[in-house]
Amino acid sequence: MRAFFSTLGLLLFAFGCAEGTAPAGGAGGGTTSNAAGGNGGDATGAGGPSGGGVSQGGDGNGGVATTDGGGGSGTGAHGGEGGGGALEQACPANEFATGFDAGGVIQCAPIEPSVVSAVNNGCDIFYGIRDGCGACSDPPTKWGRVNGATCANGVGADNTCSSATIGGQNVGLFGLNADGDVDDNDKLYAGFMCDAGVPDEGPGPCDSSGEAVVGYDGAQVTCAKTGAAALDYMRASCSLYVGWRDTCGACTDAPSKWGYAGSQACSAGSGAGNTCVSTVLGGETVPLLGIDFDGDVDENDKLYFGLHCAGATEASGPQPVDCPDGQFLVGTHADGTVECESPAPQIAAYVAQHCTAYIGFRDSCGACTTMPAKYGRVREGFCSNDAGVDNTCTTANLAGQAVSLFGLSTDGNVNDDDKLYIGFKCD
């Protein structure tokens, strides 16, 4: 993708010294006639003198970047003036430009740290319940939200925020307390909402911990926040899947009722009484999936959860100065153009391996902040039952997508002294 070094670029690069410091250009070698002029040095080196001789010296080639052209010398008519140029260079794989040094040499860094920060602070799971609802499309009466950095109880007595160490990660958990027996007239709500990415483009220098170059004219850079690209990917590509199955216990069957919700879409999937509503929760309009239970939710039922993100399409290519929206600079060409690339495939790969939903349950808890007694975690292509008899991991084809699902088996009737936990974190 980034193998765009031309033969000319490699030859130019060979004259440079480490750290972008270049030697002066060599003198022309002719001594009798039509001697070639010396090449200008790379970066800030001065151009070499033209060749001496009894006839006209050849034109000197200009040095790369800010190099001065070679001047005339010898007994010939004159040496040619050197022209301007640019470095043919590229960032290492999976890195993006953060700036250029005084010699025009590209500086690069990975974007994963800004991806983690942006997603942990900007993507929330919403979790709620409503009694006496059935197939209604009303919003939840009790709900809360949690992301990789914070947790908040939106509305509802005995809901809690706590933390627990699961799978080696310290994770914030929202605990949803149901009011009364959870049965066929109750509805469980879930949503996954990410903030819109705001690139905040502006002149450099770039903050290498959270910005990368999106424009370069040979002298000045324009910077943008890399976390914005991560949030844009999450909004367009990721959804939380939730489902339910009666009389399942330790079974690994797919849910009989299910749906999914993301930042920009919600689907009631399969099952009578399931709903999708957009409602304002904590000042945000959130697409919410509502799962309608059939009968009591007890020890022979299973609640399913999955986090699925679609892949990303590669996009790259040369541009005169500025990268297209959503792309960052990864190199420069000898003709002065810049090479741009979308970070979306790299973001997608990182999210699939590091961004996880955490699910749990505890009986006889009420308003307690104790960690769940049964719990597991799930992300793209991964599921783990960390604690709890009859919990399961399975993969189901839902709406044409192969979705990894953690199946939570509750112990006894789920009622007002039980707690359902959920969390989300990128590590």
Coordinates of C-alpha atoms in Angstrom, one line a residue:
M1 CA 0.0 0.0 0.0
R2 CA 2.8 2.3 0.9
A3 CA 5.4 0.9 -1.6
F4 CA 5.6 4.1 -3.6
F5 CA 9.4 4.7 -3.6
S6 CA 10.4 5.4 -7.2
T7 CA 13.9 4.7 -8.6
L8 CA 14.4 8.5 -8.7
G9 CA 13.3 8.8 -5.0
L10 CA 15.7 6.1 -3.9
L11 CA 18.6 7.8 -5.7
L12 CA 17.8 11.1 -4.1
F13 CA 17.4 9.6 -0.7
A14 CA 20.8 7.9 -1.0
F15 CA 22.5 11.3 -0.9
G16 CA 21.0 12.2 2.5
C17 CA 22.7 11.7 5.9
A18 CA 21.1 10.4 9.1
E19 CA 18.6 12.7 10.8
G20 CA 18.0 14.6 7.5
T21 CA 21.4 16.4 7.4
A22 CA 22.9 16.3 4.0
P23 CA 26.4 16.9 2.6
A24 CA 27.2 19.5 0.0
G25 CA 26.7 18.4 -3.6
G26 CA 29.7 17.0 -5.4
A27 CA 31.6 18.9 -8.1
G28 CA 31.1 18.2 -11.8
G29 CA 33.6 15.7 -13.1
G30 CA 34.3 17.2 -16.7
T31 CA 37.7 18.6 -17.5
T32 CA 37.6 19.2 -21.3
S33 CA 34.1 19.8 -22.6
N34 CA 30.4 19.6 -21.6
A35 CA 31.2 18.6 -18.0
A36 CA 28.2 17.8 -15.9
G37 CA 27.4 20.2 -13.1
G38 CA 27.5 18.9 -9.5
N39 CA 24.2 17.8 -7.8
G40 CA 22.8 19.9 -5.0
G41 CA 22.9 18.4 -1.5
D42 CA 19.7 17.1 0.2
A43 CA 17.9 18.9 2.8
T44 CA 19.8 22.0 3.9
G45 CA 23.1 21.2 2.2
A46 CA 24.4 23.7 -0.3
G47 CA 24.6 22.8 -4.0
G48 CA 27.9 21.8 -5.4
P49 CA 29.9 23.8 -7.9
S50 CA 29.5 23.1 -11.5
G51 CA 32.2 21.2 -13.4
G52 CA 35.2 23.1 -14.6
G53 CA 36.6 22.8 -18.1
V54 CA 37.3 24.7 -21.2
S55 CA 33.8 24.6 -22.4
Q56 CA 30.4 25.3 -20.7
G57 CA 29.7 23.3 -17.6
G58 CA 26.5 21.3 -17.3
D59 CA 23.5 22.4 -15.2
G60 CA 23.6 21.4 -11.6
N61 CA 20.6 19.4 -10.2
G62 CA 18.8 21.0 -7.4
G63 CA 19.1 19.6 -3.9
V64 CA 16.0 18.1 -2.2
A65 CA 13.8 20.2 0.1
T66 CA 15.6 23.5 1.0
T67 CA 18.8 22.9 -0.8
D68 CA 20.4 25.8 -2.7
G69 CA 21.4 25.2 -6.3
G70 CA 25.0 24.9 -7.4
G71 CA 26.7 27.9 -8.8
G72 CA 28.9 28.3 -11.8
S73 CA 32.7 27.9 -11.6
G74 CA 35.8 27.1 -13.6
T75 CA 36.8 28.5 -17.0
G76 CA 33.6 27.5 -18.8
A77 CA 30.7 29.9 -19.5
H78 CA 28.7 29.0 -16.4
G79 CA 27.3 26.3 -14.2
G80 CA 23.5 25.8 -14.2
E81 CA 21.4 26.7 -11.1
G82 CA 20.0 23.9 -9.0
G83 CA 16.2 23.5 -8.7
G84 CA 13.9 22.7 -5.7
G85 CA 12.6 19.2 -4.9
A86 CA 11.0 17.0 -2.2
L87 CA 11.8 13.8 -0.4
E88 CA 10.4 10.5 -1.5
Q89 CA 9.6 8.9 1.9
A90 CA 7.0 6.9 3.8
C91 CA 6.0 6.2 7.4
P92 CA 6.5 2.6 8.7
A93 CA 3.5 0.3 8.3
N94 CA 0.6 1.2 10.7
E95 CA 2.0 4.6 11.5
F96 CA 0.9 8.1 10.4
A97 CA 2.8 11.4 9.9
T98 CA 2.9 13.7 12.9
G99 CA 5.2 16.3 11.4
F100 CA 8.5 17.0 9.6
D101 CA 11.9 17.9 10.9
A102 CA 14.0 20.9 9.7
G103 CA 15.3 18.9 6.8
G104 CA 11.9 17.8 5.6
V105 CA 12.2 14.3 7.0
I106 CA 8.9 12.8 8.0
Q107 CA 8.1 12.0 11.6
C108 CA 5.6 9.2 12.3
A109 CA 3.7 7.5 15.2
P110 CA 1.1 4.9 15.7
I111 CA -2.5 6.0 16.4
E112 CA -3.6 3.2 18.8
P113 CA -3.3 5.3 22.0
S114 CA -5.7 7.9 20.6
V115 CA -8.1 5.2 19.4
V116 CA -8.3 3.7 22.9
S117 CA -8.8 7.1 24.6
A118 CA -11.5 8.3 22.1
V119 CA -13.5 5.1 22.2
N120 CA -13.3 4.6 26.0
N121 CA -14.5 8.2 26.5
G122 CA -16.9 8.5 23.6
C123 CA -18.8 5.2 23.2
D124 CA -21.5 4.2 25.8
I125 CA -23.6 1.2 26.4
F126 CA -27.1 2.2 27.6
Y127 CA -29.0 -0.4 29.6
G128 CA -32.5 -0.2 31.0
I129 CA -35.8 -1.9 31.9
R130 CA -39.5 -1.2 32.0
D131 CA -42.3 -3.1 33.8
G132 CA -45.8 -3.5 32.4
C133 CA -44.6 -2.8 28.9
G134 CA -44.8 -6.0 26.7
A135 CA -44.9 -4.8 23.1
C136 CA -45.0 -1.1 24.1
S137 CA -42.6 1.4 22.5
D138 CA -42.2 3.6 25.6
P139 CA -38.7 4.4 26.9
P140 CA -37.2 2.6 30.0
T141 CA -38.2 3.7 33.4
K142 CA -34.9 2.6 34.9
W143 CA -31.6 3.0 33.0
G144 CA -28.0 3.9 33.1
R145 CA -24.9 4.2 30.9
V146 CA -21.3 3.0 31.0
N147 CA -18.2 3.4 28.9
G148 CA -14.5 2.6 29.3
A149 CA -13.9 5.7 31.5
T150 CA -17.2 6.5 33.4
C151 CA -20.5 5.1 34.6
A152 CA -23.7 6.9 35.4
N153 CA -27.0 5.8 36.9
G154 CA -29.5 7.7 34.7
V155 CA -32.8 7.0 36.5
G156 CA -33.8 4.3 39.0
A157 CA -33.5 3.4 42.7
D158 CA -31.0 0.7 43.5
N159 CA -29.1 0.9 40.2
T160 CA -25.4 1.1 40.9
C161 CA -22.0 1.9 39.4
S162 CA -19.1 -0.2 40.5
S163 CA -15.9 -1.8 39.2
A164 CA -14.5 -5.3 39.0
T165 CA -11.4 -7.0 37.7
I166 CA -12.5 -9.3 34.9
G167 CA -10.0 -11.0 32.5
G168 CA -7.2 -9.0 33.9
Q169 CA -8.9 -5.7 33.3
N170 CA -10.4 -3.3 35.8
V171 CA -13.8 -2.6 34.3
G172 CA -16.5 -0.1 35.2
L173 CA -19.9 -1.9 35.5
F174 CA -23.4 -0.5 35.5
G175 CA -25.7 -2.6 37.6
L176 CA -29.4 -2.6 36.6
N177 CA -31.9 -3.4 39.4
A178 CA -35.3 -4.7 38.2
D179 CA -38.4 -3.7 40.0
G180 CA -40.5 -6.8 40.8
D181 CA -40.6 -10.1 38.9
V182 CA -39.1 -10.0 35.4
D183 CA -41.7 -11.7 33.1
D184 CA -43.6 -11.4 29.9
N185 CA -44.8 -7.9 30.5
D186 CA -41.3 -6.5 31.0
K187 CA -38.9 -5.2 28.5
L188 CA -35.1 -5.1 28.6
Y189 CA -33.5 -2.2 26.7
A190 CA -30.0 -1.8 25.3
G191 CA -28.2 0.6 23.0
F192 CA -24.6 1.4 21.9
M193 CA -24.0 5.0 21.1
C194 CA -20.7 6.7 20.1
D195 CA -20.1 10.5 19.8
A196 CA -19.6 12.0 16.4
G197 CA -15.9 12.5 15.6
V198 CA -14.7 16.2 15.6
P199 CA -11.4 16.4 13.7
D200 CA -10.6 20.0 14.8
E201 CA -8.3 20.7 11.9
G202 CA -5.7 23.4 12.4
P203 CA -2.1 24.5 11.7
G204 CA 0.7 22.5 13.2
P205 CA 2.8 21.5 14.9
C206 CA 0.8 18.4 15.6
D207 CA 0.4 16.9 19.1
S208 CA 1.8 13.4 18.4
S209 CA -0.3 11.9 21.2
G210 CA -3.6 12.7 19.6
E211 CA -3.1 14.3 16.2
A212 CA -1.7 13.5 12.8
V213 CA -0.9 15.4 9.6
V214 CA -3.8 15.9 7.0
G215 CA -2.0 18.5 4.8
Y216 CA 1.5 19.5 3.9
D217 CA 2.6 22.1 1.3
G218 CA 6.3 21.5 1.7
A219 CA 6.6 24.0 4.5
Q220 CA 3.5 24.1 6.7
V221 CA 1.5 21.2 8.1
T222 CA -2.3 20.9 8.9
C223 CA -3.2 18.6 11.8
A224 CA -6.4 16.8 12.8
K225 CA -7.4 14.6 15.8
T226 CA -6.9 10.9 15.1
G227 CA -9.5 10.0 17.7
A228 CA -12.2 11.5 15.5
A229 CA -11.5 8.8 12.8
A230 CA -12.0 6.1 15.5
L231 CA -15.3 7.5 16.6
D232 CA -16.5 7.8 13.0
Y233 CA -15.6 4.2 12.4
M234 CA -17.4 3.1 15.6
R235 CA -20.6 5.1 14.7
A236 CA -20.8 3.6 11.2
S237 CA -19.8 0.0 11.9
C238 CA -20.5 -1.2 15.5
S239 CA -23.6 -2.6 17.1
L240 CA -24.6 -4.3 20.4
Y241 CA -26.6 -7.5 19.9
V242 CA -29.0 -8.6 22.7
G243 CA -31.2 -11.7 22.7
W244 CA -33.2 -14.1 24.9
R245 CA -34.2 -17.8 24.9
D246 CA -36.6 -19.7 27.2
T247 CA -35.9 -23.2 28.5
C248 CA -32.3 -23.1 27.6
G249 CA -30.2 -23.5 30.8
A250 CA -26.8 -24.6 29.6
C251 CA -27.8 -25.0 25.9
T252 CA -25.7 -23.4 23.2
D253 CA -28.6 -22.7 20.8
A254 CA -29.0 -19.3 19.2
P255 CA -31.5 -16.8 20.8
S256 CA -35.1 -17.2 19.8
K257 CA -35.7 -13.4 20.2
W258 CA -33.0 -10.9 19.3
G259 CA -32.1 -7.6 17.8
Y260 CA -29.3 -5.0 17.7
A261 CA -28.7 -1.3 18.1
G262 CA -25.8 1.0 17.1
S263 CA -25.2 4.7 16.9
Q264 CA -27.1 5.1 13.6
A265 CA -29.4 2.1 13.4
C266 CA -31.5 -0.3 15.4
S267 CA -33.2 -3.5 14.3
A268 CA -35.8 -5.4 16.3
G269 CA -34.4 -8.5 14.6
S270 CA -36.6 -11.5 15.4
G271 CA -39.3 -11.9 18.0
A272 CA -42.8 -10.6 18.6
G273 CA -42.9 -7.6 20.9
N274 CA -39.3 -6.5 20.3
T275 CA -39.1 -2.8 19.5
C276 CA -36.7 -0.1 18.4
V277 CA -37.2 3.4 19.7
S278 CA -35.1 6.6 19.7
T279 CA -35.4 8.3 23.0
V280 CA -33.5 11.1 24.8
L281 CA -31.4 9.7 27.7
G282 CA -29.0 12.0 29.5
G283 CA -29.4 14.6 26.8
E284 CA -28.6 12.3 23.9
T285 CA -31.0 10.8 21.4
V286 CA -30.2 7.1 21.6
P287 CA -31.5 4.3 19.3
L288 CA -32.7 1.6 21.8
L289 CA -33.5 -2.1 21.2
G290 CA -36.2 -3.4 23.4
I291 CA -36.4 -7.2 24.0
D292 CA -39.8 -8.5 25.1
F293 CA -39.6 -11.6 27.3
D294 CA -42.1 -14.5 26.9
G295 CA -42.8 -15.7 30.4
D296 CA -40.8 -15.5 33.6
V297 CA -37.0 -15.0 33.4
D298 CA -35.5 -17.6 35.6
E299 CA -32.8 -20.3 35.8
N300 CA -33.8 -22.0 32.6
D301 CA -33.6 -18.8 30.5
K302 CA -30.6 -17.3 28.8
L303 CA -29.7 -13.7 28.0
Y304 CA -27.4 -13.2 25.1
F305 CA -25.0 -10.4 24.3
G306 CA -22.6 -9.7 21.4
L307 CA -20.6 -6.8 20.1
H308 CA -20.2 -6.8 16.3
C309 CA -18.3 -4.3 14.1
A310 CA -18.1 -4.5 10.3
G311 CA -14.8 -4.4 8.5
A312 CA -13.4 -1.3 6.9
T313 CA -12.5 -0.6 3.3
E314 CA -8.9 0.4 2.4
A315 CA -8.5 3.9 0.8
S316 CA -5.2 5.6 -0.1
G317 CA -3.5 7.6 -2.8
P318 CA -1.5 10.7 -3.7
Q319 CA -2.9 14.2 -3.3
P320 CA -1.5 17.7 -4.1
V321 CA -1.5 19.1 -0.6
D322 CA -4.5 18.0 1.6
C323 CA -5.8 14.5 2.4
P324 CA -9.5 13.6 1.8
D325 CA -11.7 13.6 4.9
G326 CA -11.0 10.7 7.1
Q327 CA -7.5 10.1 5.7
F328 CA -4.1 11.1 7.1
L329 CA -0.7 11.6 5.6
V330 CA 1.7 8.7 5.4
G331 CA 4.4 9.9 3.0
T332 CA 5.6 12.4 0.5
H333 CA 6.7 12.1 -3.2
A334 CA 9.6 13.6 -5.1
D335 CA 7.1 15.7 -7.2
G336 CA 5.8 17.5 -4.1
T337 CA 2.6 15.6 -3.7
V338 CA 1.6 13.8 -0.5
E339 CA 0.5 10.2 0.1
C340 CA -2.7 9.8 2.2
E341 CA -4.3 6.7 3.7
S342 CA -7.5 5.9 5.7
P343 CA -6.8 4.5 9.2
A344 CA -10.2 2.7 9.3
P345 CA -8.8 -0.8 8.5
Q346 CA -6.2 -0.4 11.3
I347 CA -8.9 0.9 13.7
A348 CA -11.2 -2.0 12.8
A349 CA -8.5 -4.5 13.5
Y350 CA -7.6 -2.9 16.8
V351 CA -11.2 -2.7 18.0
A352 CA -11.8 -6.4 17.1
Q353 CA -9.0 -7.5 19.3
H354 CA -9.2 -5.0 22.2
C355 CA -12.7 -3.6 22.7
T356 CA -14.9 -5.8 24.9
A357 CA -18.4 -5.9 26.4
Y358 CA -18.7 -7.3 30.0
I359 CA -21.9 -9.1 31.2
G360 CA -22.8 -10.3 34.6
F361 CA -25.5 -11.2 37.2
R362 CA -25.9 -11.4 40.9
D363 CA -28.8 -12.8 43.0
S364 CA -29.9 -11.2 46.2
C365 CA -28.1 -8.0 45.5
G366 CA -30.6 -5.1 45.4
A367 CA -28.6 -1.9 45.9
C368 CA -25.3 -3.7 46.6
T369 CA -22.1 -2.8 44.7
T370 CA -20.6 -6.2 45.0
M371 CA -19.2 -7.6 41.8
P372 CA -21.3 -10.1 39.8
A373 CA -21.3 -13.7 40.8
K374 CA -21.7 -14.9 37.2
Y375 CA -20.0 -13.1 34.4
G376 CA -18.3 -13.2 31.0
R377 CA -17.0 -11.1 28.2
V378 CA -17.5 -10.9 24.4
R379 CA -16.1 -9.0 21.4
E380 CA -15.7 -9.5 17.7
G381 CA -14.6 -13.2 17.2
F382 CA -14.1 -13.8 20.9
C383 CA -16.1 -14.9 23.9
S384 CA -15.2 -16.1 27.4
N385 CA -17.2 -17.5 30.3
D386 CA -15.2 -16.3 33.2
A387 CA -17.5 -17.4 36.1
G388 CA -20.8 -19.2 36.3
V389 CA -22.4 -22.6 35.7
D390 CA -24.5 -22.8 32.5
N391 CA -23.1 -19.7 31.0
T392 CA -22.1 -20.3 27.4
C393 CA -20.3 -19.0 24.3
T394 CA -21.6 -19.5 20.9
T395 CA -21.6 -18.0 17.4
A396 CA -24.9 -17.3 15.7
N397 CA -25.9 -16.1 12.2
L398 CA -28.0 -13.0 12.9
A399 CA -29.1 -10.8 10.0
G400 CA -26.4 -12.3 7.8
Q401 CA -23.6 -11.7 10.3
A402 CA -21.7 -14.3 12.3
V403 CA -21.9 -12.8 15.8
S404 CA -20.0 -14.1 18.8
L405 CA -22.5 -14.3 21.7
F406 CA -22.0 -14.7 25.5
G407 CA -25.0 -16.5 27.0
L408 CA -25.8 -15.5 30.6
S409 CA -27.7 -18.0 32.6
T410 CA -29.5 -16.5 35.6
D411 CA -30.0 -18.4 38.9
G412 CA -33.6 -18.5 40.0
N413 CA -36.3 -15.9 39.2
V414 CA -34.9 -12.5 38.2
N415 CA -36.7 -10.0 40.5
D416 CA -36.2 -6.8 42.5
D417 CA -33.4 -8.3 44.6
D418 CA -31.2 -9.2 41.6
K419 CA -28.8 -7.2 39.5
L420 CA -27.9 -7.3 35.8
Y421 CA -24.4 -5.9 35.0
I422 CA -22.9 -4.5 31.9
G423 CA -19.6 -2.8 31.0
F424 CA -17.5 -1.8 28.0
K425 CA -13.8 -1.1 27.6
C426 CA -11.0 -1.0 25.1
D427 CA -7.6 -2.1 26.6

